[in-house]
Amino acid sequence: SQQGEEDPQALSIQEGENATMNCSYKTSINNLQWYRQNSGRGLVHLILIRSNEREKHSGRLRVTLDTSKKSSSLLITASRAADTASYFCATVHLGSSGSRLTFGEGTQLTVNP
Amino acid sequence: DGGITQSPKYLFRKEGQNVTLSCEQNLNHDAMYWYRQDPGQGLRLIYYSQIVNDFQKGDIAEGYSVSREKKESFPLTVTSAQKNPTAFYLCASTPREGSQETQYFGPGTRLLVL
């Protein structure tokens, strides 16, 4: 399976702290994307990082990509209670058809007020 | 108001029954996807379509069928052959065939078996 793996499966922090989630994958990729899912809802795209990029920022989000280790991390700084959600990484693999994504199993983030 | 809509929000299936989940988008996107999500897990690809009148099986297509007669619509039928259909079903789309861009998701349909 090419499915990515997220680590940790669950993370509980206090408001204002930083949250770091990691993702590993098995085969070479074109790009890696992070999505957020609130309970019982659809996924919302957060950020996309291409295989030739090492770091990307968007507001309070920072994503890094290490293709040599086949891993990525998502950092959320100064977390808020509203950041409570599941976070998924998804990869587009080299040679895959179109924009087919392979999802990890997600990290459940709880931010306590 | 552009986006992807899925209906119904909840769907109940009796044993031996086929049910159809609706997915409509007014984003003018070429490619559409269906995923299944089980509790506490990630998404698994059921079927996808990169262009009208064409679709391909994903990783877990058995017991499901789709059609793509219009660009805007990509309905998913859960057949009686799918023995464990209880799950959360998500539809998504991307702008262009063959692109590697982000996917836009609908709000999902939760299917329950009576």
Tab-separated table of C-alpha atoms in Angstrom:
chain	number	residue	atom	x	y	z
A	1	SER	CA	0.000	0.000	0.000
A	2	GLN	CA	1.169	3.503	-0.763
A	3	GLN	CA	-0.875	4.952	2.046
A	4	GLY	CA	0.808	7.520	4.221
A	5	GLU	CA	1.004	7.291	7.953
A	6	GLU	CA	0.408	10.116	10.352
A	7	ASP	CA	1.973	10.467	13.728
A	8	PRO	CA	0.686	10.888	16.349
A	9	GLN	CA	-2.797	9.423	15.923
A	10	ALA	CA	-4.100	11.847	18.538
A	11	LEU	CA	-2.718	15.042	20.042
A	12	SER	CA	-4.141	17.133	22.877
A	13	ILE	CA	-2.685	20.564	23.681
A	14	GLN	CA	-3.606	23.813	25.391
A	15	GLU	CA	-4.654	26.921	23.513
A	16	GLY	CA	-1.644	28.991	22.538
A	17	GLU	CA	0.704	26.020	22.245
A	18	ASN	CA	2.126	24.784	18.959
A	19	ALA	CA	0.955	21.526	17.388
A	20	THR	CA	3.175	19.374	15.210
A	21	MET	CA	1.909	16.483	13.120
A	22	ASN	CA	4.044	14.189	11.004
A	23	CYS	CA	3.367	12.214	7.859
A	24	SER	CA	5.424	9.503	6.215
A	25	TYR	CA	4.899	7.916	2.819
A	26	LYS	CA	6.410	5.053	0.888
A	27	THR	CA	6.952	5.963	-2.763
A	28	SER	CA	8.185	9.032	-4.629
A	29	ILE	CA	5.704	11.857	-4.938
A	30	ASN	CA	4.805	14.814	-7.127
A	31	ASN	CA	3.324	16.751	-4.257
A	32	LEU	CA	1.995	16.381	-0.742
A	33	GLN	CA	-1.105	18.087	0.580
A	34	TRP	CA	-2.567	18.649	4.030
A	35	TYR	CA	-6.301	18.693	4.675
A	36	ARG	CA	-8.436	19.417	7.706
A	37	GLN	CA	-11.714	17.726	8.629
A	38	ASN	CA	-14.095	18.884	11.295
A	39	SER	CA	-16.152	16.111	12.817
A	40	GLY	CA	-18.766	14.775	10.410
A	41	ARG	CA	-17.863	17.230	7.657
A	42	GLY	CA	-16.006	17.259	4.360
A	43	LEU	CA	-12.290	17.900	4.030
A	44	VAL	CA	-10.850	21.354	3.514
A	45	HIS	CA	-7.535	21.865	1.753
A	46	LEU	CA	-4.891	23.652	3.833
A	47	ILE	CA	-1.637	23.655	1.917
A	48	LEU	CA	0.194	21.938	-0.957
A	49	ILE	CA	3.949	21.428	-1.111
A	50	ARG	CA	5.679	20.209	-4.262
A	51	SER	CA	8.461	17.637	-4.317
A	52	ASN	CA	11.070	20.295	-5.151
A	53	GLU	CA	10.054	22.479	-2.193
A	54	ARG	CA	11.337	22.055	1.345
A	55	GLU	CA	9.166	24.426	3.343
A	56	LYS	CA	5.985	26.386	2.888
A	57	HIS	CA	4.025	28.799	5.061
A	58	SER	CA	0.400	29.864	5.121
A	59	GLY	CA	-0.718	32.037	8.012
A	60	ARG	CA	-0.165	30.022	11.204
A	61	LEU	CA	0.678	26.888	9.225
A	62	ARG	CA	4.165	25.725	8.373
A	63	VAL	CA	4.772	22.610	6.293
A	64	THR	CA	8.105	20.952	5.693
A	65	LEU	CA	8.957	18.182	3.247
A	66	ASP	CA	11.979	15.877	3.352
A	67	THR	CA	11.898	13.710	0.244
A	68	SER	CA	15.024	11.822	1.294
A	69	LYS	CA	13.194	10.611	4.406
A	70	LYS	CA	9.821	10.474	2.650
A	71	SER	CA	8.251	12.552	5.395
A	72	SER	CA	6.442	15.818	5.992
A	73	SER	CA	5.391	17.778	9.037
A	74	LEU	CA	2.593	20.249	9.676
A	75	LEU	CA	3.130	22.848	12.380
A	76	ILE	CA	0.241	24.935	13.655
A	77	THR	CA	1.494	27.827	15.752
A	78	ALA	CA	-0.400	29.589	18.535
A	79	SER	CA	-3.214	27.066	18.383
A	80	ARG	CA	-6.844	27.979	19.043
A	81	ALA	CA	-9.788	25.911	20.200
A	82	ALA	CA	-11.198	26.288	16.679
A	83	ASP	CA	-8.202	24.322	15.332
A	84	THR	CA	-9.685	21.183	16.908
A	85	ALA	CA	-10.149	18.779	13.972
A	86	SER	CA	-8.599	15.819	12.194
A	87	TYR	CA	-5.671	16.565	9.934
A	88	PHE	CA	-4.768	14.378	6.973
A	89	CYS	CA	-1.809	14.292	4.664
A	90	ALA	CA	-2.368	13.170	1.096
A	91	THR	CA	0.145	12.447	-1.619
A	92	VAL	CA	0.145	12.492	-5.400
A	93	HIS	CA	2.563	9.783	-6.420
A	94	LEU	CA	4.871	9.842	-9.411
A	95	GLY	CA	3.263	8.002	-12.301
A	96	SER	CA	-0.190	8.115	-10.768
A	97	SER	CA	-3.209	8.785	-12.887
A	98	GLY	CA	-4.270	12.417	-12.912
A	99	SER	CA	-4.574	13.984	-9.488
A	100	ARG	CA	-5.336	10.788	-7.614
A	101	LEU	CA	-4.599	11.304	-3.907
A	102	THR	CA	-3.521	8.720	-1.349
A	103	PHE	CA	-4.582	9.685	2.169
A	104	GLY	CA	-3.068	8.872	5.526
A	105	GLU	CA	-5.202	7.885	8.498
A	106	GLY	CA	-5.055	11.297	10.100
A	107	THR	CA	-4.144	12.959	13.374
A	108	GLN	CA	-6.951	13.991	15.699
A	109	LEU	CA	-5.993	17.329	17.239
A	110	THR	CA	-7.769	18.626	20.330
A	111	VAL	CA	-7.002	22.165	21.476
A	112	ASN	CA	-8.246	22.800	25.002
A	113	PRO	CA	-9.368	26.325	25.884
B	1	ASP	CA	-22.735	30.172	-4.678
B	2	GLY	CA	-20.193	27.702	-6.083
B	3	GLY	CA	-19.329	24.379	-4.559
B	4	ILE	CA	-20.011	20.689	-4.273
B	5	THR	CA	-23.261	19.401	-2.876
B	6	GLN	CA	-24.020	15.903	-1.690
B	7	SER	CA	-27.401	14.512	-0.851
B	8	PRO	CA	-28.848	13.196	1.259
B	9	LYS	CA	-26.913	13.970	4.430
B	10	TYR	CA	-28.057	10.658	5.939
B	11	LEU	CA	-29.175	7.578	4.043
B	12	PHE	CA	-30.558	4.331	5.325
B	13	ARG	CA	-30.261	1.113	3.386
B	14	LYS	CA	-32.170	-2.081	3.872
B	15	GLU	CA	-30.505	-5.401	3.170
B	16	GLY	CA	-30.498	-6.301	-0.510
B	17	GLN	CA	-31.286	-2.759	-1.557
B	18	ASN	CA	-29.334	-0.563	-3.948
B	19	VAL	CA	-29.018	3.078	-2.949
B	20	THR	CA	-27.675	6.048	-4.884
B	21	LEU	CA	-25.730	8.940	-3.419
B	22	SER	CA	-25.835	12.229	-5.277
B	23	CYS	CA	-22.864	14.508	-5.966
B	24	GLU	CA	-23.234	17.739	-7.925
B	25	GLN	CA	-20.686	20.488	-8.569
B	26	ASN	CA	-21.039	23.887	-10.213
B	27	LEU	CA	-17.311	24.636	-10.218
B	28	ASN	CA	-16.877	23.567	-13.857
B	29	HIS	CA	-14.349	20.962	-12.702
B	30	ASP	CA	-13.410	18.131	-15.031
B	31	ALA	CA	-12.412	15.460	-12.530
B	32	MET	CA	-14.582	14.005	-9.769
B	33	TYR	CA	-13.917	11.417	-7.083
B	34	TRP	CA	-15.747	9.225	-4.569
B	35	TYR	CA	-14.154	8.231	-1.259
B	36	ARG	CA	-15.235	6.067	1.624
B	37	GLN	CA	-14.249	6.939	5.197
B	38	ASP	CA	-14.641	4.505	8.090
B	39	PRO	CA	-14.570	5.728	11.721
B	40	GLY	CA	-11.158	6.960	12.809
B	41	GLN	CA	-9.621	6.230	9.438
B	42	GLY	CA	-8.468	8.013	6.340
B	43	LEU	CA	-10.170	8.165	2.953
B	44	ARG	CA	-10.124	5.311	0.465
B	45	LEU	CA	-10.804	5.891	-3.209
B	46	ILE	CA	-13.813	4.092	-4.671
B	47	TYR	CA	-14.104	5.493	-8.213
B	48	TYR	CA	-12.930	8.543	-10.088
B	49	SER	CA	-13.746	10.238	-13.362
B	50	GLN	CA	-11.433	12.567	-15.230
B	51	ILE	CA	-13.872	13.419	-18.011
B	52	VAL	CA	-17.519	12.971	-18.952
B	53	ASN	CA	-18.488	9.434	-19.989
B	54	ASP	CA	-15.298	7.972	-18.552
B	55	PHE	CA	-14.433	6.632	-15.094
B	56	GLN	CA	-11.916	4.332	-13.436
B	57	LYS	CA	-11.969	2.031	-10.438
B	58	GLY	CA	-10.174	3.109	-7.321
B	59	ASP	CA	-8.845	0.907	-4.556
B	60	ILE	CA	-12.187	-0.395	-3.233
B	61	ALA	CA	-14.605	-0.401	-6.186
B	62	GLU	CA	-16.223	-3.778	-5.502
B	63	GLY	CA	-19.913	-3.417	-4.667
B	64	TYR	CA	-20.136	0.111	-6.064
B	65	SER	CA	-21.009	1.612	-9.446
B	66	VAL	CA	-20.897	5.122	-10.909
B	67	SER	CA	-21.900	7.069	-13.989
B	68	ARG	CA	-20.693	10.361	-15.455
B	69	GLU	CA	-23.248	11.475	-18.015
B	70	LYS	CA	-22.863	15.163	-17.206
B	71	LYS	CA	-19.851	17.187	-16.166
B	72	GLU	CA	-21.674	18.470	-13.098
B	73	SER	CA	-22.857	15.134	-11.730
B	74	PHE	CA	-21.159	11.951	-10.500
B	75	PRO	CA	-23.665	9.715	-8.659
B	76	LEU	CA	-22.497	6.681	-6.705
B	77	THR	CA	-24.643	3.567	-6.346
B	78	VAL	CA	-23.999	1.271	-3.416
B	79	THR	CA	-25.209	-2.117	-4.578
B	80	SER	CA	-26.420	-5.077	-2.563
B	81	ALA	CA	-23.062	-6.710	-3.339
B	82	GLN	CA	-21.394	-4.280	-0.913
B	83	LYS	CA	-21.691	-6.272	2.304
B	84	ASN	CA	-20.413	-3.620	4.690
B	85	PRO	CA	-21.699	-0.299	3.335
B	86	THR	CA	-21.957	1.599	6.617
B	87	ALA	CA	-19.536	4.509	6.246
B	88	PHE	CA	-19.175	8.192	5.515
B	89	TYR	CA	-19.013	8.884	1.766
B	90	LEU	CA	-17.232	11.927	0.397
B	91	CYS	CA	-17.294	13.340	-3.112
B	92	ALA	CA	-14.553	15.632	-4.417
B	93	SER	CA	-13.518	17.399	-7.598
B	94	THR	CA	-10.485	19.032	-9.182
B	95	PRO	CA	-10.378	21.640	-11.933
B	96	ARG	CA	-8.628	19.865	-14.764
B	97	GLU	CA	-8.156	16.357	-16.001
B	98	GLY	CA	-4.681	15.148	-15.184
B	99	SER	CA	-3.907	18.061	-12.903
B	100	GLN	CA	-2.247	17.491	-9.577
B	101	GLU	CA	-4.021	20.228	-7.767
B	102	THR	CA	-6.022	20.284	-4.618
B	103	GLN	CA	-9.348	18.547	-4.284
B	104	TYR	CA	-12.549	20.281	-3.247
B	105	PHE	CA	-14.822	18.199	-1.056
B	106	GLY	CA	-18.545	18.030	-0.515
B	107	PRO	CA	-20.075	17.789	2.973
B	108	GLY	CA	-20.499	14.011	2.822
B	109	THR	CA	-23.290	11.453	3.100
B	110	ARG	CA	-23.492	9.066	6.018
B	111	LEU	CA	-24.879	5.682	4.986
B	112	LEU	CA	-26.372	3.422	7.606
B	113	VAL	CA	-27.745	-0.081	7.251
B	114	LEU	CA	-31.103	-0.922	8.836
